[in-house]
Short mmCIF file of C-alpha atoms in Angstrom, two decimals:
data_model
loop_
_atom_site.label_atom_id
_atom_site.label_comp_id
_atom_site.label_asym_id
_atom_site.label_seq_id
_atom_site.Cartn_x
_atom_site.Cartn_y
_atom_site.Cartn_z
CA MET L 501 2.72 8.53 31.49
CA SER L 502 1.59 4.91 30.48
CA SER L 503 3.52 2.08 30.71
CA LEU L 504 3.05 -1.20 29.47
CA LEU L 505 3.72 -5.32 29.90
CA LEU L 506 5.55 -6.84 25.89
CA PRO L 507 7.02 -9.67 25.44
CA LEU L 508 9.73 -8.47 23.42
CA ASP L 509 12.77 -10.11 23.00
CA GLY L 510 11.19 -13.06 24.21
CA VAL L 511 10.99 -11.50 27.72
CA ALA L 512 8.51 -9.26 29.93
CA THR L 513 9.18 -6.32 29.97
CA ARG L 514 8.26 -2.84 31.77
CA TYR L 515 7.98 -0.17 28.46
CA GLU L 516 7.50 3.14 29.39
CA LEU L 517 5.51 5.58 26.35
CA PRO L 518 8.89 8.61 26.06
CA HIS L 519 8.01 10.94 27.69
CA VAL L 520 9.40 13.82 25.20
CA PRO L 521 5.64 15.56 23.22
CA SER L 522 5.39 13.71 19.98
CA PRO L 523 5.98 14.89 16.82
CA LEU L 524 2.90 15.01 16.01
CA ALA L 525 2.57 17.82 17.61
CA THR L 526 4.70 19.61 15.04
CA LEU L 527 3.12 17.95 11.44
CA PRO L 528 0.50 19.33 10.31
CA ALA L 529 -3.82 17.89 10.86
CA THR L 530 -4.37 18.96 7.42
CA ALA L 531 -2.76 20.20 4.40
CA PRO L 532 -2.31 21.35 0.02
CA PRO L 533 -1.87 17.92 -2.11
CA ALA L 534 3.14 18.05 -2.52
CA ARG L 535 3.27 20.76 -5.98
CA SER L 536 6.65 19.06 -6.30
CA ARG L 537 5.66 14.92 -5.96
CA THR L 538 2.72 12.37 -7.36
CA VAL L 539 1.62 11.16 -3.87
CA PHE L 540 -1.17 8.06 -3.31
CA ALA L 541 -1.11 6.40 0.31
CA ALA L 542 -2.64 2.88 -0.21
CA ALA L 543 -5.11 2.53 2.19
CA HIS L 544 -7.22 0.10 4.81
CA VAL L 545 -10.15 -1.52 4.45
CA VAL L 546 -11.58 -0.91 7.74
CA ALA L 547 -14.26 -4.37 9.05
CA ASP L 548 -17.24 -4.43 10.19
CA PRO L 549 -15.73 -6.94 13.62
CA THR L 550 -20.13 -7.45 14.28
CA ARG L 551 -20.57 -9.03 10.98
CA PRO L 552 -18.42 -12.33 11.15
CA ASN L 553 -14.89 -12.07 8.71
CA GLY L 554 -13.01 -15.10 9.44
CA PRO L 555 -10.49 -16.80 6.02
CA GLY L 556 -13.17 -17.63 3.56
CA LEU L 557 -15.73 -15.54 4.40
CA PRO L 558 -17.92 -12.74 2.44
CA ALA L 559 -16.11 -9.39 3.16
CA ALA L 560 -17.81 -7.23 5.33
CA LEU L 561 -17.16 -3.83 5.63
CA ASP L 562 -18.41 -0.61 7.91
CA TRP L 563 -18.98 1.67 4.63
CA GLU L 564 -19.21 5.37 7.05
CA ALA L 565 -15.25 4.52 9.39
CA THR L 566 -13.51 3.00 6.16
CA LEU L 567 -13.98 6.66 3.53
CA ALA L 568 -13.49 8.34 6.43
CA PHE L 569 -10.41 7.46 6.67
CA ARG L 570 -9.65 8.41 3.43
CA ARG L 571 -10.82 11.76 4.01
CA HIS L 572 -8.52 11.40 6.54
CA LEU L 573 -5.38 10.95 3.71
CA TRP L 574 -7.59 13.26 1.35
CA SER L 575 -7.35 16.32 3.75
CA LEU L 576 -3.53 16.25 4.20
CA GLY L 577 -2.89 16.62 0.41
CA LEU L 578 -2.36 13.03 -0.45
CA GLY L 579 -4.16 10.45 -3.19
CA VAL L 580 -5.56 7.77 -2.60
CA ALA L 581 -4.13 4.32 -4.01
CA ASP L 582 -8.05 2.79 -3.31
CA ALA L 583 -8.97 -1.13 -3.78
CA MET L 584 -4.67 -2.47 -3.42
CA ASP L 585 -3.15 -4.91 -1.94
CA THR L 586 -3.08 -3.03 1.46
CA ALA L 587 -6.88 -2.74 0.93
CA GLN L 588 -6.34 -6.58 1.04
CA ARG L 589 -6.69 -7.37 -1.98
CA GLY L 590 -6.02 -11.49 -2.66
CA MET L 591 -6.56 -11.55 1.22
CA GLY L 592 -9.85 -11.16 2.57
CA LEU L 593 -11.22 -8.59 0.05
CA ASP L 594 -13.83 -10.52 -2.59
CA TRP L 595 -14.62 -9.20 -5.96
CA PRO L 596 -17.76 -8.11 -4.64
CA ALA L 597 -17.17 -5.68 -1.69
CA THR L 598 -14.16 -4.81 -3.86
CA ARG L 599 -16.31 -3.09 -6.81
CA GLU L 600 -18.20 -1.63 -3.78
CA LEU L 601 -15.48 0.77 -2.26
CA VAL L 602 -14.09 1.91 -5.30
CA ALA L 603 -17.71 2.87 -6.30
CA ARG L 604 -18.04 4.58 -3.33
CA THR L 605 -14.54 6.15 -2.40
CA GLY L 606 -15.69 7.65 -6.07
CA ALA L 607 -17.93 9.01 -4.56
CA ALA L 608 -16.55 10.76 -2.27
CA ALA L 609 -13.89 11.67 -4.42
CA ARG L 610 -15.67 12.90 -6.40
CA ASP L 611 -17.54 15.22 -3.37
CA LEU L 612 -14.22 16.16 -2.46
CA GLY L 613 -12.01 16.90 -5.21
CA GLY L 614 -10.25 14.02 -3.83
CA LEU L 615 -6.85 12.69 -6.37
CA LEU L 616 -7.88 8.63 -6.39
CA ALA L 617 -6.45 5.99 -7.95
CA CYS L 618 -7.85 2.63 -8.59
CA GLY L 619 -6.32 -1.29 -8.88
CA VAL L 620 -7.70 -2.94 -11.54
CA GLY L 621 -7.25 -7.06 -11.30
CA THR L 622 -8.45 -10.16 -11.80
CA ASP L 623 -9.26 -12.06 -8.83
CA GLN L 624 -13.04 -12.27 -9.45
CA LEU L 625 -11.95 -15.47 -11.73
CA GLY L 626 -10.58 -17.14 -8.27
CA ALA L 627 -7.75 -19.77 -7.65
CA VAL L 628 -7.14 -22.14 -10.66
CA THR L 629 -6.38 -25.46 -9.84
CA ALA L 630 -2.80 -26.99 -10.18
CA GLY L 631 -1.54 -27.65 -13.40
CA ASP L 632 -5.30 -25.08 -14.57
CA ALA L 633 -4.45 -21.89 -16.05
CA HIS L 634 -7.08 -19.18 -17.29
CA SER L 635 -7.07 -18.76 -21.20
CA LEU L 636 -5.84 -14.83 -22.48
CA LYS L 637 -9.10 -13.96 -23.17
CA THR L 638 -10.52 -14.90 -20.47
CA ILE L 639 -7.62 -12.92 -18.63
CA VAL L 640 -8.59 -9.99 -20.05
CA SER L 641 -12.13 -10.48 -20.31
CA ALA L 642 -11.78 -9.64 -16.34
CA TYR L 643 -9.45 -6.87 -16.41
CA GLU L 644 -11.98 -4.88 -18.70
CA GLU L 645 -14.34 -6.24 -15.94
CA GLN L 646 -12.45 -3.84 -13.40
CA TRP L 647 -11.50 -1.45 -15.93
CA GLU L 648 -15.05 -0.35 -16.36
CA VAL L 649 -16.06 -0.35 -12.39
CA VAL L 650 -13.08 1.86 -12.18
CA GLU L 651 -13.32 4.22 -14.92
CA ASN L 652 -17.05 4.15 -13.74
CA ALA L 653 -16.47 5.66 -10.63
CA GLY L 654 -13.52 8.71 -12.18
CA ALA L 655 -10.85 7.02 -10.61
CA ARG L 656 -6.83 6.62 -12.42
CA VAL L 657 -7.07 2.94 -13.33
CA VAL L 658 -3.25 1.66 -11.89
CA LEU L 659 -3.52 -1.99 -13.80
CA MET L 660 -2.02 -4.68 -10.36
CA ALA L 661 -0.62 -7.16 -11.65
CA SER L 662 -2.71 -10.58 -11.68
CA ARG L 663 -2.31 -14.20 -10.55
CA ALA L 664 -3.84 -15.36 -13.16
CA LEU L 665 -1.79 -13.96 -16.04
CA ALA L 666 1.09 -14.68 -13.42
CA ARG L 667 -0.13 -18.71 -14.05
CA THR L 668 -1.05 -18.66 -17.87
CA ALA L 669 1.89 -16.93 -18.47
CA ALA L 670 4.11 -18.54 -17.25
CA GLY L 671 7.66 -18.02 -18.83
CA ARG L 672 6.08 -16.82 -21.89
CA PRO L 673 7.19 -12.42 -22.28
CA GLU L 674 5.00 -12.73 -25.64
CA ASP L 675 2.22 -13.28 -23.27
CA TYR L 676 2.27 -10.44 -20.73
CA ALA L 677 3.20 -7.84 -23.69
CA GLU L 678 -0.17 -9.36 -26.46
CA VAL L 679 -2.08 -8.47 -22.59
CA TYR L 680 -1.05 -5.04 -22.16
CA GLY L 681 -0.87 -3.90 -25.35
CA ARG L 682 -4.64 -4.98 -25.45
CA LEU L 683 -5.47 -3.53 -22.80
CA LEU L 684 -3.82 -0.37 -23.09
CA ALA L 685 -4.58 0.30 -26.09
CA GLN L 686 -8.10 0.58 -25.75
CA SER L 687 -7.58 2.83 -22.57
CA ALA L 688 -9.12 6.87 -22.64
CA GLN L 689 -6.45 7.42 -19.63
CA PRO L 690 -3.02 6.89 -19.12
CA VAL L 691 -2.97 5.09 -16.24
CA ILE L 692 -0.69 3.36 -13.59
CA LEU L 693 1.03 -0.05 -13.97
CA HIS L 694 1.99 -2.05 -11.32
CA TRP L 695 5.07 -4.55 -10.32
CA LEU L 696 4.32 -6.17 -7.41
CA GLY L 697 7.09 -7.96 -6.02
CA THR L 698 7.60 -12.13 -4.51
CA ALA L 699 7.50 -10.87 -1.39
CA PHE L 700 4.45 -9.56 -0.88
CA ASP L 701 2.20 -12.27 -3.28
CA PRO L 702 4.53 -15.31 -4.05
CA ALA L 703 2.12 -15.95 -6.17
CA LEU L 704 3.30 -13.14 -8.65
CA GLU L 705 6.63 -15.44 -8.97
CA GLY L 706 8.60 -15.20 -12.38
CA TYR L 707 6.11 -12.05 -13.68
CA TRP L 708 6.56 -9.99 -17.27
CA GLY L 709 7.97 -13.85 -17.76
CA SER L 710 10.89 -14.22 -16.32
CA ASP L 711 12.02 -14.79 -12.90
CA ASP L 712 15.80 -13.14 -14.00
CA LEU L 713 14.78 -9.18 -13.10
CA ASP L 714 17.06 -8.28 -15.49
CA ARG L 715 15.38 -10.19 -18.57
CA ALA L 716 11.57 -9.11 -16.74
CA THR L 717 13.25 -4.91 -16.35
CA GLU L 718 13.00 -5.52 -20.35
CA LEU L 719 10.11 -6.39 -20.79
CA VAL L 720 8.23 -4.24 -18.73
CA LEU L 721 10.28 -1.27 -20.60
CA GLY L 722 9.76 -2.77 -23.59
CA ILE L 723 6.01 -2.38 -23.11
CA VAL L 724 5.92 0.96 -21.74
CA ARG L 725 7.68 2.58 -24.82
CA ASP L 726 5.28 0.75 -26.93
CA HIS L 727 1.98 2.27 -25.47
CA ALA L 728 4.44 5.83 -23.32
CA ASP L 729 1.15 8.05 -23.78
CA LYS L 730 -0.37 5.60 -22.47
CA VAL L 731 1.47 5.19 -19.59
CA ASP L 732 1.29 7.73 -16.74
CA GLY L 733 3.90 5.78 -14.77
CA ILE L 734 4.29 2.46 -13.08
CA LYS L 735 4.21 1.71 -8.65
CA VAL L 736 7.31 -0.50 -7.98
CA SER L 737 7.13 -2.08 -4.69
CA LEU L 738 10.67 -4.80 -5.40
CA LEU L 739 12.04 -3.50 -2.11
CA ASP L 740 15.29 -3.36 -4.28
CA ALA L 741 16.09 0.30 -4.40
CA ASP L 742 18.64 0.36 -7.03
CA ARG L 743 16.90 -1.73 -9.16
CA GLU L 744 14.04 1.07 -8.86
CA ILE L 745 17.20 4.31 -9.76
CA ALA L 746 17.91 2.03 -12.68
CA LEU L 747 14.51 1.68 -13.31
CA ARG L 748 13.66 5.03 -13.76
CA ARG L 749 16.79 6.26 -15.26
CA ALA L 750 15.02 4.30 -18.41
CA LEU L 751 11.40 5.59 -18.29
CA PRO L 752 11.20 7.90 -21.14
CA ASP L 753 10.04 11.20 -20.68
CA GLY L 754 6.94 12.05 -19.00
CA VAL L 755 6.61 9.08 -17.29
CA ARG L 756 6.48 8.66 -13.44
CA LEU L 757 7.85 6.20 -11.22
CA TYR L 758 5.95 5.77 -8.29
CA THR L 759 8.50 3.90 -5.73
CA GLY L 760 5.91 1.80 -3.45
CA ASP L 761 9.35 0.77 -1.66
CA ASP L 762 8.15 0.60 2.19
CA PHE L 763 12.67 -0.08 2.98
CA HIS L 764 13.89 3.34 1.02
CA TYR L 765 10.73 5.75 0.53
CA PRO L 766 12.48 8.98 2.00
CA GLU L 767 15.81 8.70 -0.07
CA LEU L 768 13.83 6.98 -3.48
CA ILE L 769 11.43 10.33 -2.91
CA LEU L 770 13.80 12.28 -1.86
CA GLY L 771 16.07 11.60 -5.04
CA ASP L 772 18.86 12.82 -6.81
CA GLU L 773 20.87 14.95 -10.11
CA ARG L 774 19.05 12.56 -12.20
CA GLY L 775 15.23 12.46 -11.01
CA PHE L 776 13.02 10.85 -8.46
CA SER L 777 10.49 8.56 -7.50
CA HIS L 778 7.35 9.72 -6.71
CA ALA L 779 5.06 7.71 -4.91
CA LEU L 780 2.38 5.11 -4.00
CA LEU L 781 3.08 3.16 -0.77
CA GLY L 782 1.13 1.46 2.15
CA VAL L 783 3.52 3.18 4.42
CA PHE L 784 1.74 5.99 4.12
CA ASP L 785 -1.42 4.70 5.29
CA PRO L 786 -0.52 5.40 9.04
CA LEU L 787 2.80 7.91 8.62
CA ALA L 788 -0.03 10.37 6.32
CA ARG L 789 1.03 13.95 8.62
CA HIS L 790 4.47 12.34 8.03
CA ALA L 791 4.43 12.05 4.30
CA ALA L 792 2.39 16.08 4.60
CA ALA L 793 5.24 17.15 6.24
CA ALA L 794 8.01 15.89 4.58
CA LEU L 795 6.38 16.72 1.31
CA ASP L 796 5.89 20.66 2.26
CA ALA L 797 9.45 20.48 3.22
CA LEU L 798 10.18 19.41 -0.18
CA ASP L 799 8.17 21.72 -1.52
CA ARG L 800 9.86 24.17 0.35
CA GLY L 801 13.50 22.98 -0.75
CA ASP L 802 13.98 22.75 2.14
CA THR L 803 15.36 19.06 2.13
CA ASP L 804 17.32 18.88 6.44
CA ARG L 805 13.64 19.15 7.86
CA TYR L 806 12.29 16.63 4.89
CA ARG L 807 15.03 13.77 5.31
CA ALA L 808 14.99 15.21 10.29
CA VAL L 809 10.66 13.94 9.75
CA LEU L 810 10.80 10.56 7.00
CA GLU L 811 14.21 9.28 8.15
CA PRO L 812 13.28 8.60 11.66
CA THR L 813 10.19 6.47 10.75
CA VAL L 814 12.39 4.71 8.05
CA PRO L 815 13.22 1.57 11.05
CA LEU L 816 9.20 1.24 11.66
CA ALA L 817 8.16 0.91 7.79
CA ARG L 818 10.85 -1.68 7.90
CA HIS L 819 9.00 -3.24 10.71
CA VAL L 820 5.82 -3.22 9.13
CA PHE L 821 6.58 -4.90 6.69
CA ALA L 822 9.27 -7.72 7.30
CA ALA L 823 9.14 -10.91 6.19
CA PRO L 824 6.38 -12.04 5.41
CA THR L 825 6.33 -8.91 4.00
CA ARG L 826 2.31 -10.10 2.54
CA HIS L 827 1.47 -9.87 5.99
CA TYR L 828 1.67 -6.38 6.63
CA LYS L 829 -1.73 -5.27 6.62
CA THR L 830 -2.41 -6.44 9.90
CA GLY L 831 1.03 -3.87 11.66
CA VAL L 832 -1.16 -1.71 9.06
CA VAL L 833 -4.28 -1.75 10.66
CA LEU L 834 -3.23 -2.40 14.44
CA LEU L 835 -1.44 1.12 13.87
CA ALA L 836 -5.26 3.08 12.61
CA HIS L 837 -6.93 1.14 15.76
CA LEU L 838 -4.52 2.64 18.18
CA ALA L 839 -4.32 5.42 16.62
CA GLY L 840 -7.75 5.76 16.75
CA HIS L 841 -8.90 5.58 13.18
CA GLN L 842 -10.98 2.46 13.78
CA ASP L 843 -11.97 1.58 17.08
CA HIS L 844 -11.13 -2.10 17.37
CA PHE L 845 -8.43 -4.60 15.68
CA THR L 846 -10.44 -6.29 13.52
CA MET L 847 -10.07 -7.23 9.62
CA VAL L 848 -12.10 -9.29 6.67
CA GLY L 849 -10.62 -12.52 6.11
CA GLY L 850 -9.58 -12.94 10.49
CA GLN L 851 -5.97 -11.15 9.15
CA GLN L 852 -5.47 -9.40 12.23
CA ASP L 853 -3.64 -13.35 13.82
CA SER L 854 -1.26 -13.14 10.44
CA ARG L 855 1.26 -11.63 12.72
CA ASP L 856 1.93 -12.28 16.63
CA VAL L 857 2.18 -11.03 19.47
CA ALA L 858 5.83 -10.25 19.59
CA HIS L 859 5.18 -9.23 16.30
CA LEU L 860 2.80 -6.26 16.90
CA ALA L 861 3.88 -5.45 20.14
CA ARG L 862 7.54 -3.89 18.29
CA LEU L 863 5.44 -2.67 16.04
CA PHE L 864 3.45 -0.65 19.58
CA VAL L 865 6.99 0.67 20.73
CA LEU L 866 8.53 1.25 17.07
CA ALA L 867 5.03 3.29 16.56
CA ALA L 868 5.83 5.58 20.04
CA GLU L 869 10.05 6.44 19.19
CA ALA L 870 8.92 7.80 15.22
CA GLY L 871 5.88 9.87 16.99
CA ALA L 872 3.30 7.22 14.53
CA LEU L 873 0.04 7.53 17.99
CA PRO L 874 -1.49 11.16 18.06
CA ASP L 875 -2.78 9.62 21.29
CA PRO L 876 -0.14 7.74 23.03
CA ASP L 877 -2.52 7.30 26.05
CA LEU L 878 -5.50 5.63 24.30
CA ALA L 879 -3.67 4.09 22.57
CA ALA L 880 -1.24 2.66 25.20
CA ALA L 881 -5.01 1.90 27.01
CA ARG L 882 -6.08 0.09 23.55
CA MET L 883 -2.77 -1.97 23.13
CA ARG L 884 -2.24 -3.58 26.75
CA ALA L 885 -6.87 -4.12 26.22
CA PHE L 886 -5.11 -6.33 22.58
CA LEU L 887 -2.22 -8.12 25.32
CA ARG L 888 -4.38 -9.14 28.25
CA THR L 889 -6.32 -11.26 25.53
CA LYS L 890 -2.85 -13.09 24.36
CA GLY L 891 -2.77 -13.97 28.58
CA PHE L 892 -0.63 -10.99 28.91
CA ASP L 893 -2.15 -9.16 31.96
CA GLN L 894 -0.71 -5.70 32.93
#
């Protein structure tokens, strides 16, 4: 069995991969969609390593590998949430590449009958300078431009949080009500709202018009209640299980809560006697087979099996999403490389350098212990090659 020299806890440590069979051996290679929950895995994109992908450069994608990974998620019965923050929106994936991603993934979804939701935002506006801001009219127009692209692709709309709106509407809840009201009023189909906390994007501080999360919750609930027929659900990524449960219980009947909590997902999806969360999760990108097995168990009423599959993955998830949480994509992409879904560890925007080698070494250990490496020998060989680039002679 493979062993590696890893920088763990500040010391170069010889790590032996577990000698027990991988839990993946008992997990499905394919699965039908879950019956009891609606679940999306937010998917990463695969950079083209033969083209420039440094900070500030236009994103260059390996389209074949990117779409192959989406087919992998659909084969396990999961919906795909594309063009979201897991796909590096606002962190390397520019609007021209996003537009092409939505069109290509939409075509693939139609061919396979896969469930697809795509993010609609305002990032084509670019960054605003200090003291400057876009008008609400400009922000609405930007949303509408992206909305048309997603609808033309046949995908469900995820109305993403907007950095431009956060700056323009700072301290003014009424501006949020106006923008979301105008967009929802013209929607042909129910959409998924998106509440992304500052752990994931510090530029969204004060979203919904207040730094007070209780006041922000009341504002977003008001928007949902006023347009309940146009809201399929709301994806919440606050990493606060109690707050999510309270919001879930306050939603109008028929409006789903999609958990985006990559720390507490097993308990939130399982739920309690008063309800449960559906899911739209970045962590289900590297844990797709675990998700499929757990959801199958839940459909069969086997909560013991559900817990046995998902709960051992939580330490890995919490490490992937450790602060600064916005850099979780680096761990997701390394795991895809170690699992054999892509043959390199390169990211758009040069984001592969956003986590230090000690963090990634610990990620490898936790992935092995969670059974998230389909071929441990391949994973070890690839991790060994990566470590050599960082000066760790094996």
